[in-house]
mmCIF file of C-alpha atoms and ligand atoms in Angstrom:
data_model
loop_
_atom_site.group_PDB
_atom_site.id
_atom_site.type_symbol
_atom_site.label_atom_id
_atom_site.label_comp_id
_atom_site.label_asym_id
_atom_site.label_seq_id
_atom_site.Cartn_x
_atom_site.Cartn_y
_atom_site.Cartn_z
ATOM 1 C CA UNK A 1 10.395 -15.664 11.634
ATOM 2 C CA UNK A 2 7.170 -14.368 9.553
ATOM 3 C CA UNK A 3 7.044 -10.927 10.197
ATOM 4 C CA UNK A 4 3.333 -8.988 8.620
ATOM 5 C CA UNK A 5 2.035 -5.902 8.902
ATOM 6 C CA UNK A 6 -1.228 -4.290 8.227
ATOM 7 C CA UNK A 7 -0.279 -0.217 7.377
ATOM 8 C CA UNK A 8 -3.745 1.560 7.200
ATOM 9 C CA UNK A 9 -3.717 5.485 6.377
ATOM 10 C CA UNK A 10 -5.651 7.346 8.501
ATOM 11 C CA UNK A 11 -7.453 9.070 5.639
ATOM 12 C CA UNK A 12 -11.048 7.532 6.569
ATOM 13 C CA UNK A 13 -12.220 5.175 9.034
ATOM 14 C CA UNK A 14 -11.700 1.217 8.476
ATOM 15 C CA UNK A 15 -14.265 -0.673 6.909
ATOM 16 C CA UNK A 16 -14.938 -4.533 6.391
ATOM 17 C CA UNK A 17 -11.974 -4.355 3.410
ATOM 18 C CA UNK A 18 -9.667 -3.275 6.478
ATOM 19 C CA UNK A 19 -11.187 -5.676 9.035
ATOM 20 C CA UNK A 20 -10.205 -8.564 6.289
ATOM 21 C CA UNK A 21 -6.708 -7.491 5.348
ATOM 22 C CA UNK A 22 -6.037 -6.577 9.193
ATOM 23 C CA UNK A 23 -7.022 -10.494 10.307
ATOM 24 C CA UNK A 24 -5.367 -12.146 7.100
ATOM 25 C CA UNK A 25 -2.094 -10.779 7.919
ATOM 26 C CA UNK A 26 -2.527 -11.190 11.874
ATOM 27 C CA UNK A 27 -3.366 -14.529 11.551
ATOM 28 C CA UNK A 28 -0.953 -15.925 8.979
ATOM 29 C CA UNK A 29 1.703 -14.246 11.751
ATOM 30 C CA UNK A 30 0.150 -16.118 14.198
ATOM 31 C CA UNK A 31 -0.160 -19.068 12.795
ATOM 32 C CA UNK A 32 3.580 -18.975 12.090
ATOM 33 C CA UNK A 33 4.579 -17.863 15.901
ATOM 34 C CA UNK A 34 5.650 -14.726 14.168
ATOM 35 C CA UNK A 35 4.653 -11.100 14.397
ATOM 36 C CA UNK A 36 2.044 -8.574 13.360
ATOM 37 C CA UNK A 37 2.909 -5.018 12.815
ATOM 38 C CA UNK A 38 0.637 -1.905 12.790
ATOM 39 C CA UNK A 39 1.879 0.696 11.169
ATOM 40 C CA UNK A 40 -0.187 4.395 10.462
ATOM 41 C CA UNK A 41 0.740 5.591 6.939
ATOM 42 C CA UNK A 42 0.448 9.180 7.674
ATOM 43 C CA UNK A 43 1.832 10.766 5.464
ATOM 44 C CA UNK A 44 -0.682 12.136 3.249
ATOM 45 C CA UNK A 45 -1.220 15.679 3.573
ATOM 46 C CA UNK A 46 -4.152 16.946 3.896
ATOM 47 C CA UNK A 47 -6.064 14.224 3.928
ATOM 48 C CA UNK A 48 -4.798 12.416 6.740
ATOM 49 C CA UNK A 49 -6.375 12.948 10.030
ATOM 50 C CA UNK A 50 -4.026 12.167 12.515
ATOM 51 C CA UNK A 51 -6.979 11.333 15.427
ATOM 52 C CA UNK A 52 -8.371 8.324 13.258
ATOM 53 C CA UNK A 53 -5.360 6.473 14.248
ATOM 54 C CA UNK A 54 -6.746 5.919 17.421
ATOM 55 C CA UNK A 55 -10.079 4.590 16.300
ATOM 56 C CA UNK A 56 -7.985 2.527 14.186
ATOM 57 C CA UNK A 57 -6.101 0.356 17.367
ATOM 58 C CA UNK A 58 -9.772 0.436 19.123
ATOM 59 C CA UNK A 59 -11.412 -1.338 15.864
ATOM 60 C CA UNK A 60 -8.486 -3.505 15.995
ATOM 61 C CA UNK A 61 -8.667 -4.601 19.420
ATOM 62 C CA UNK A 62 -12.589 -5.079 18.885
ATOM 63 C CA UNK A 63 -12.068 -7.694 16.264
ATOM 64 C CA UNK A 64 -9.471 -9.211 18.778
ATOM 65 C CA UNK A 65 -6.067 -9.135 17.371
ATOM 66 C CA UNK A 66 -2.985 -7.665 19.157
ATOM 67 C CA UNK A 67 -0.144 -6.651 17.529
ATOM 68 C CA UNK A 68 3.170 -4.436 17.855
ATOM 69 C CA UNK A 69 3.309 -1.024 16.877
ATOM 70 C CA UNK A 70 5.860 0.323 14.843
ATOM 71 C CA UNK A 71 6.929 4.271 14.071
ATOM 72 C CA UNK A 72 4.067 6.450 11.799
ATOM 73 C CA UNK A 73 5.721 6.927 8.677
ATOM 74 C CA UNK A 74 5.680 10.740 9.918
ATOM 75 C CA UNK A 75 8.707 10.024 11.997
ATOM 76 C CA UNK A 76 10.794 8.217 9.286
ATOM 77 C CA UNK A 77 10.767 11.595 6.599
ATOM 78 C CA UNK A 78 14.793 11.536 6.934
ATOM 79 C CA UNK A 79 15.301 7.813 6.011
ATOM 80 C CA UNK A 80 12.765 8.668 2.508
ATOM 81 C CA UNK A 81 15.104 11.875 1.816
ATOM 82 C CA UNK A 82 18.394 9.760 2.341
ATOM 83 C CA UNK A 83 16.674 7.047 -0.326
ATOM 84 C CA UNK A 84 16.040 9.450 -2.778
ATOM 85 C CA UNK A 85 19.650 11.531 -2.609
ATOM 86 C CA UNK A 86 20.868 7.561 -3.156
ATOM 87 C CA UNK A 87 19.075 6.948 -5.908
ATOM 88 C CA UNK A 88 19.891 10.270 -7.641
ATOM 89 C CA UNK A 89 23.440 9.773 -7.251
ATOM 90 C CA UNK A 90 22.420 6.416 -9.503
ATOM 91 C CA UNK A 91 21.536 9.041 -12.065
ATOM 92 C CA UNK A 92 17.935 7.340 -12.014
ATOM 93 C CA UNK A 93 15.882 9.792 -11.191
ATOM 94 C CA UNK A 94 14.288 12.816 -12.883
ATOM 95 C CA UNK A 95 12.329 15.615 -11.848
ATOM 96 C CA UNK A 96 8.421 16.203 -13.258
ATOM 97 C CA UNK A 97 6.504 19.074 -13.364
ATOM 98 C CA UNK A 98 3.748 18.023 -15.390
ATOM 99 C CA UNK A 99 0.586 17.851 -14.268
ATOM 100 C CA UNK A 100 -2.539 15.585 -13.876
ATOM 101 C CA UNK A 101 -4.708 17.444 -16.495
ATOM 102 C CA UNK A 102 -1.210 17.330 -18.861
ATOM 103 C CA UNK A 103 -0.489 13.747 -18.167
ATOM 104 C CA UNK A 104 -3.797 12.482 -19.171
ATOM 105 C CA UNK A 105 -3.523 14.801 -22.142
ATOM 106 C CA UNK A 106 -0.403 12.866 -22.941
ATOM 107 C CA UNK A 107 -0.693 9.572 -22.352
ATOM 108 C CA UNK A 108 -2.140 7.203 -24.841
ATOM 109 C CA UNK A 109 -2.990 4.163 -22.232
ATOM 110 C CA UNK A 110 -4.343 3.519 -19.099
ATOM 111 C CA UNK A 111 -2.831 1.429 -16.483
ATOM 112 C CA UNK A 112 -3.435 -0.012 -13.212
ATOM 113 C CA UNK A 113 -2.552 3.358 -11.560
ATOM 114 C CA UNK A 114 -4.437 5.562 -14.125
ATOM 115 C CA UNK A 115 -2.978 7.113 -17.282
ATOM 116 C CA UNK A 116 0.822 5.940 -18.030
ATOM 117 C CA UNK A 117 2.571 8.581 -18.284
ATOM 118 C CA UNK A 118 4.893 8.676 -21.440
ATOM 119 C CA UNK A 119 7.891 10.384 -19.940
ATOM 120 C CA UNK A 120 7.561 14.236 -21.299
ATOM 121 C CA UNK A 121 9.663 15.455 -18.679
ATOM 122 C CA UNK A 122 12.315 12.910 -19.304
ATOM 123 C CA UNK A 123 13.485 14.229 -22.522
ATOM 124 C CA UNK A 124 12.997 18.248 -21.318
ATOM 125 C CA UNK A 125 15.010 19.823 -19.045
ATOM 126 C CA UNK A 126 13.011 21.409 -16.097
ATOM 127 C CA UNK A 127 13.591 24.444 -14.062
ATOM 128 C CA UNK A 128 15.160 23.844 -10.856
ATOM 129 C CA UNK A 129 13.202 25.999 -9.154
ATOM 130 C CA UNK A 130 9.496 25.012 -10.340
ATOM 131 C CA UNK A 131 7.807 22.420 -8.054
ATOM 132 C CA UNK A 132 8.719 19.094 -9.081
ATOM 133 C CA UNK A 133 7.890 15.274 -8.736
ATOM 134 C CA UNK A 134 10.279 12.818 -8.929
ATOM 135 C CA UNK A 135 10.240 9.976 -10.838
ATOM 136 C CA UNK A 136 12.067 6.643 -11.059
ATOM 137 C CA UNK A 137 13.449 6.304 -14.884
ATOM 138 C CA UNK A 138 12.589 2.859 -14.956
ATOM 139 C CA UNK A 139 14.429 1.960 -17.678
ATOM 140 C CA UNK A 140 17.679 3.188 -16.591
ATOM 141 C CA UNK A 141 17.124 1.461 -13.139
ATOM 142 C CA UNK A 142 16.241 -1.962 -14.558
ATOM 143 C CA UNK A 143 19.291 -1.624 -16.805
ATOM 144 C CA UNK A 144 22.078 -2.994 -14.040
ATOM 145 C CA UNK A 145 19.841 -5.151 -12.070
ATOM 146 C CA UNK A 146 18.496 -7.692 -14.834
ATOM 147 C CA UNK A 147 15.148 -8.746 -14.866
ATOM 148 C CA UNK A 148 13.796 -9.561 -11.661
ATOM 149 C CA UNK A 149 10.919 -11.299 -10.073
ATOM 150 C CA UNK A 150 9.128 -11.726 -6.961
ATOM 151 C CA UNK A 151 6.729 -13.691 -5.623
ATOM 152 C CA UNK A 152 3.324 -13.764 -4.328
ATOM 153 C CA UNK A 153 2.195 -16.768 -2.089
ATOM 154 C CA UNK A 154 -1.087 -17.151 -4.186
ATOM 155 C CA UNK A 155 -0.094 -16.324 -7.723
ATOM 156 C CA UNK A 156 3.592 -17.536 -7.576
ATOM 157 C CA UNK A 157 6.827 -16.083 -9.316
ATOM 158 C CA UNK A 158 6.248 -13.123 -11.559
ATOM 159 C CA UNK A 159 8.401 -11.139 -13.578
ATOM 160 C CA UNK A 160 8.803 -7.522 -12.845
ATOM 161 C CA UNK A 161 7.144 -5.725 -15.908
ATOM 162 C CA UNK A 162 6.620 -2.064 -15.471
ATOM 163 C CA UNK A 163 5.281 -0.947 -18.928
ATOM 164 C CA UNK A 164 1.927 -0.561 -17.999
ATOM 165 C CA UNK A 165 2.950 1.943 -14.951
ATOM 166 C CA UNK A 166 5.238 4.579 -16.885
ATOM 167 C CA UNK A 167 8.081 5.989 -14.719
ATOM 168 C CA UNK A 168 6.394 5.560 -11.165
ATOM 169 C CA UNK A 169 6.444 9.065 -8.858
ATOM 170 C CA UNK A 170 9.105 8.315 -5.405
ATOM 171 C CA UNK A 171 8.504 11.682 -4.477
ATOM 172 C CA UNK A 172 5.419 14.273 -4.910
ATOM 173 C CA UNK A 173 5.566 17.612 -5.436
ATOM 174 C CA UNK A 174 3.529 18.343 -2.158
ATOM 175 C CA UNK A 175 4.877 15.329 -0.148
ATOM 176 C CA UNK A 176 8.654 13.672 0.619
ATOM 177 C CA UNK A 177 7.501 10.403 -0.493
ATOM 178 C CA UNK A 178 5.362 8.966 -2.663
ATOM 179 C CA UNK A 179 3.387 5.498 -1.391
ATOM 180 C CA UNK A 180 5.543 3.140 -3.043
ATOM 181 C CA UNK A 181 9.003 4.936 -1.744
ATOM 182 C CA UNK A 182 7.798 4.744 1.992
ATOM 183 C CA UNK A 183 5.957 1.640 2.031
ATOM 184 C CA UNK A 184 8.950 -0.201 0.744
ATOM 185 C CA UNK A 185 11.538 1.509 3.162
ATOM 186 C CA UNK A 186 9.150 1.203 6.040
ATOM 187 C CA UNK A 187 8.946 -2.586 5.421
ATOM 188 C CA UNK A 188 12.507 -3.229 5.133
ATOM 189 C CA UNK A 189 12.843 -1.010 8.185
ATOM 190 C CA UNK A 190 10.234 -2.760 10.250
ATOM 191 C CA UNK A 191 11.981 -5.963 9.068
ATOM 192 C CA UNK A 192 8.622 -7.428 7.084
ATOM 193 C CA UNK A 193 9.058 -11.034 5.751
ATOM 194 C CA UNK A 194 5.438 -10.887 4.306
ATOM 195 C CA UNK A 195 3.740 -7.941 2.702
ATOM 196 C CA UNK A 196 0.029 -8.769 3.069
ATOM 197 C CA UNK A 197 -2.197 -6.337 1.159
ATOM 198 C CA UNK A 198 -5.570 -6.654 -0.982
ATOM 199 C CA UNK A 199 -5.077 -7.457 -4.601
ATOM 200 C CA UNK A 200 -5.791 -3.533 -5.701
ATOM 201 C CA UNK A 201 -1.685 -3.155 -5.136
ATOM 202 C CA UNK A 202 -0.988 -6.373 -6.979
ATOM 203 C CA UNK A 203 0.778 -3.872 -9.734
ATOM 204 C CA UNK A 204 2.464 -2.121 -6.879
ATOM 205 C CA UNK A 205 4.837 -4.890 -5.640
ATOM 206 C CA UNK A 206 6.787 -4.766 -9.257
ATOM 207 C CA UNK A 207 7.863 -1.140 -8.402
ATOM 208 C CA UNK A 208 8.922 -1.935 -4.523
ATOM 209 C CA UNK A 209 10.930 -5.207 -5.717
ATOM 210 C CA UNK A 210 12.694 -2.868 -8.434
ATOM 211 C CA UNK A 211 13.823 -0.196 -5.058
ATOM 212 C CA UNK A 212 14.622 -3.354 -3.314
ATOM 213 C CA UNK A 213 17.024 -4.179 -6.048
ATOM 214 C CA UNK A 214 18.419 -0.746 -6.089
ATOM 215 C CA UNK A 215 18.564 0.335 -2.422
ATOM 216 C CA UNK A 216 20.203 -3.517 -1.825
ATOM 217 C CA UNK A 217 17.025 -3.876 0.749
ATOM 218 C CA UNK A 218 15.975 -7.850 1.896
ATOM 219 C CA UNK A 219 12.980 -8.871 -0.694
ATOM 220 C CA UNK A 220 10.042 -10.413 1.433
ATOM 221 C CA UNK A 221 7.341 -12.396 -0.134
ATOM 222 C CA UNK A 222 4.085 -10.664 -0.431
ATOM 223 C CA UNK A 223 0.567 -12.418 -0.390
ATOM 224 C CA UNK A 224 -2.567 -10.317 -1.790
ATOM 225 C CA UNK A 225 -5.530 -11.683 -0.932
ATOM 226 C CA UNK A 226 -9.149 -10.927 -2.570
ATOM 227 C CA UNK A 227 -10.851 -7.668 -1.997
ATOM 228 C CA UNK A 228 -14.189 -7.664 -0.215
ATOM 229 C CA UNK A 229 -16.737 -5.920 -2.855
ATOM 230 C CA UNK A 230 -19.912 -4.130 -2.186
ATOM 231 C CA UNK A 231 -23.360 -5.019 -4.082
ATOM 232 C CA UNK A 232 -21.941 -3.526 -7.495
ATOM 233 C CA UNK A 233 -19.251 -5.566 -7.066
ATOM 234 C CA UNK A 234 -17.023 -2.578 -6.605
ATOM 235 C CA UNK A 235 -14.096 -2.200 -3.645
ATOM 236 C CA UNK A 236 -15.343 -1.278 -0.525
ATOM 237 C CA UNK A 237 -14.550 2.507 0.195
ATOM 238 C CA UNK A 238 -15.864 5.107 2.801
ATOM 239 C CA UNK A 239 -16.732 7.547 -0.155
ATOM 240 C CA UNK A 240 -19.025 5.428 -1.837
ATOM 241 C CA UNK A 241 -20.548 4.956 1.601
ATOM 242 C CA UNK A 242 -18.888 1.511 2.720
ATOM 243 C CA UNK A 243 -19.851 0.628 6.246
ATOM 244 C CA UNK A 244 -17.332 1.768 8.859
ATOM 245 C CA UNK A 245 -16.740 -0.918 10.921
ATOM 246 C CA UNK A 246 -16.140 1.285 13.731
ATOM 247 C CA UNK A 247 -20.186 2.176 13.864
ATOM 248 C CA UNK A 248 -20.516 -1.774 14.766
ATOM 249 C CA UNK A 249 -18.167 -1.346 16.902
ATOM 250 C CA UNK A 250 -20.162 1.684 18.824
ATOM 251 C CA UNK A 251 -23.435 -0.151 18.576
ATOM 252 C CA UNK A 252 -21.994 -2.589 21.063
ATOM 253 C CA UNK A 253 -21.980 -5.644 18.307
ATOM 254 C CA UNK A 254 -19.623 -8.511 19.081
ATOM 255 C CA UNK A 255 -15.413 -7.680 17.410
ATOM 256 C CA UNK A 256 -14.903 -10.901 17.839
ATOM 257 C CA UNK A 257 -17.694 -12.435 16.564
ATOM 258 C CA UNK A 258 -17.849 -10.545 13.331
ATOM 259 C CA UNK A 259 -13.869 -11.283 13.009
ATOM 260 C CA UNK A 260 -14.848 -15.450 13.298
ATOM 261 C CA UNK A 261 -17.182 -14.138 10.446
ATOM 262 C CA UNK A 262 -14.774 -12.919 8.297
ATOM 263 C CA UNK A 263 -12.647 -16.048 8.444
ATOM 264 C CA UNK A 264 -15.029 -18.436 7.466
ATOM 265 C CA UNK A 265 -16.349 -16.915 4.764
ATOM 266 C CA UNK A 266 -19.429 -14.780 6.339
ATOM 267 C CA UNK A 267 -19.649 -11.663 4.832
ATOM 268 C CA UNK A 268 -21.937 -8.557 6.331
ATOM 269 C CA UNK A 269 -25.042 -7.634 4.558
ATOM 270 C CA UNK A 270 -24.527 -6.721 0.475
ATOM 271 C CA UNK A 271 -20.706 -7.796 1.060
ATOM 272 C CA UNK A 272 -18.990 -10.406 -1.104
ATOM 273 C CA UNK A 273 -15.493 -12.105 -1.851
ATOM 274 C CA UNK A 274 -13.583 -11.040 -5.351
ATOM 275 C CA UNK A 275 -11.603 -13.305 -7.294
ATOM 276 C CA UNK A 276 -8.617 -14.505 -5.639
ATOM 277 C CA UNK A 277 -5.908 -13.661 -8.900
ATOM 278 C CA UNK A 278 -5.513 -10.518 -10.862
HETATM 279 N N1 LIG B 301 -1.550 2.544 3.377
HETATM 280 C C1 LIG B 301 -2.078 1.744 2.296
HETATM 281 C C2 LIG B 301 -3.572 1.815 2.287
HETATM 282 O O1 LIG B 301 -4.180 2.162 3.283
HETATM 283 C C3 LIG B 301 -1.720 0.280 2.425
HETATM 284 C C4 LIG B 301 -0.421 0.024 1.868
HETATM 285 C C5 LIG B 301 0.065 -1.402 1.878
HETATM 286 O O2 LIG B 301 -0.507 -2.272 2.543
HETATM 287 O O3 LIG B 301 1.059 -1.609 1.221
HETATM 288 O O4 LIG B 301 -4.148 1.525 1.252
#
């Protein structure tokens, strides 16, 4: 059974981007007599706001689509802690204090996820008692498992290649899981067949199919569809003032009408599709 999930954090309201991702994976469930997940990725810190979840299942239910709700990832800290004191018995993790301003001082490239960090704290010991990240040493962990792939329904079979992430972060200093941790427990937990997310994580599945391979969790295929870009072509986001689809919503404009929209190809006002590969 197809099993997909659309895992919004409630650090902002939803906008059009959302509404897109949300109906993809709801319909390719449905299509498949399978089952859509919701899950709220709250685990942010500060900058979650715990009400928006709320608005989130009534923007949801405006554009029509039902689905079943699984646990906030702010329930689930125990299963993230019990990952990480696995993996560090696999001797393949190290702790980082370093910080942003030092990492960018350090790094000589830029990837997907900003500068790649070269792995200073790697080859210095740290003081147990500063705060610390933890990071995956990537190179140990691919050592035993081989190369690996996965596979995206649009772009096909890849080949995991980390290089142009540096060591990814599994746990932050101010948080007991980083994004890539959680979100691959939480699927595996929620028993997700079909990870359906915008292309802007495209880099991100490498790093999940690499914990898969460690933590012995079931690999699902993923499918990233095109992001929904504003007029400077740009992904939409609430800080640069993308349309919350939840003011439509107030304004007594028609969820399901605007979801029909979305699926054939009718974007709002200033909205258009991206490409379709990375
Ligand atoms: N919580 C993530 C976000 O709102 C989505 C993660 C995912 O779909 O893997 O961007």
């Amino acid at each position: 059974m197809i099993v997909t999930r659309f895992a919004p954090s409630p650090n902002g309201p939803l906008h059009w981007g959302h509404a897109y991702s949300a109906i993809i994976a709801h319909d390719l469930a449905r299509e498949a007599g399978g089952k859509f997940l919701l899950r709220i990725e709250d685990i942010d810190g500060p900058r979650s706001r715990p009400e928006l979840a709320d608005e989130f299942r009534r923007d949801l239910e405006w554009l029509g689509l039902e689905w079943e709700e699984v646990p906030a990832q702010g329930t689930r800290l125990a299963s993230y802690e019990a990952a990480l004191e696995r993996l560090d018995a696999m001797g393949v993790l190290y702790a980082c204090t370093c910080t942003r301003a030092e990492i960018a001082a350090a790094a000589s490239e830029t990837g997907p996820e900003g500068p790649v960090y070269p792995g200073t704290c790697k080859h210095r010991g740290v003081s147990a008692d500063a705060p610390a990240a933890l990071r995956l040493d990537v190179e140990r962990a691919l050592a035993p498992t081989g190369p690996l792939t996965w596979t995206d329904a649009i772009a096909g079979e890849q080949a995991v290649d980390l290089s142009r992430l540096g060591d990814p972060v599994l746990r932050r200093k101010d948080l007991p899981a980083s994004y890539h941790l959680a979100v691959t427990l939480d699927d595996a937990a929620d028993g997700v067949t079909l990870v359906t997310r915008g292309l802007d994580l495209f880099h991100a599945s490498p790093v999940h199919r690499t914990l898969q391979a460690l933590l012995g969790l079931p690999v699902p295929q993923w499918h990233h569809h095109a992001l929904l870009l504003d007029e400077e072509g740009r992904k939409l986001a609430k800080r640069r003032g993308s349309p919350a689809i939840a003011d439509y919503r107030m304004a007594g404009e028609d969820g399901l009408g605007w979801a029909d929209k979305l699926r054939t190809a009718q974007w709002p006002c200033g909205i258009s599709l991206g490409k379709a590969h990375i």
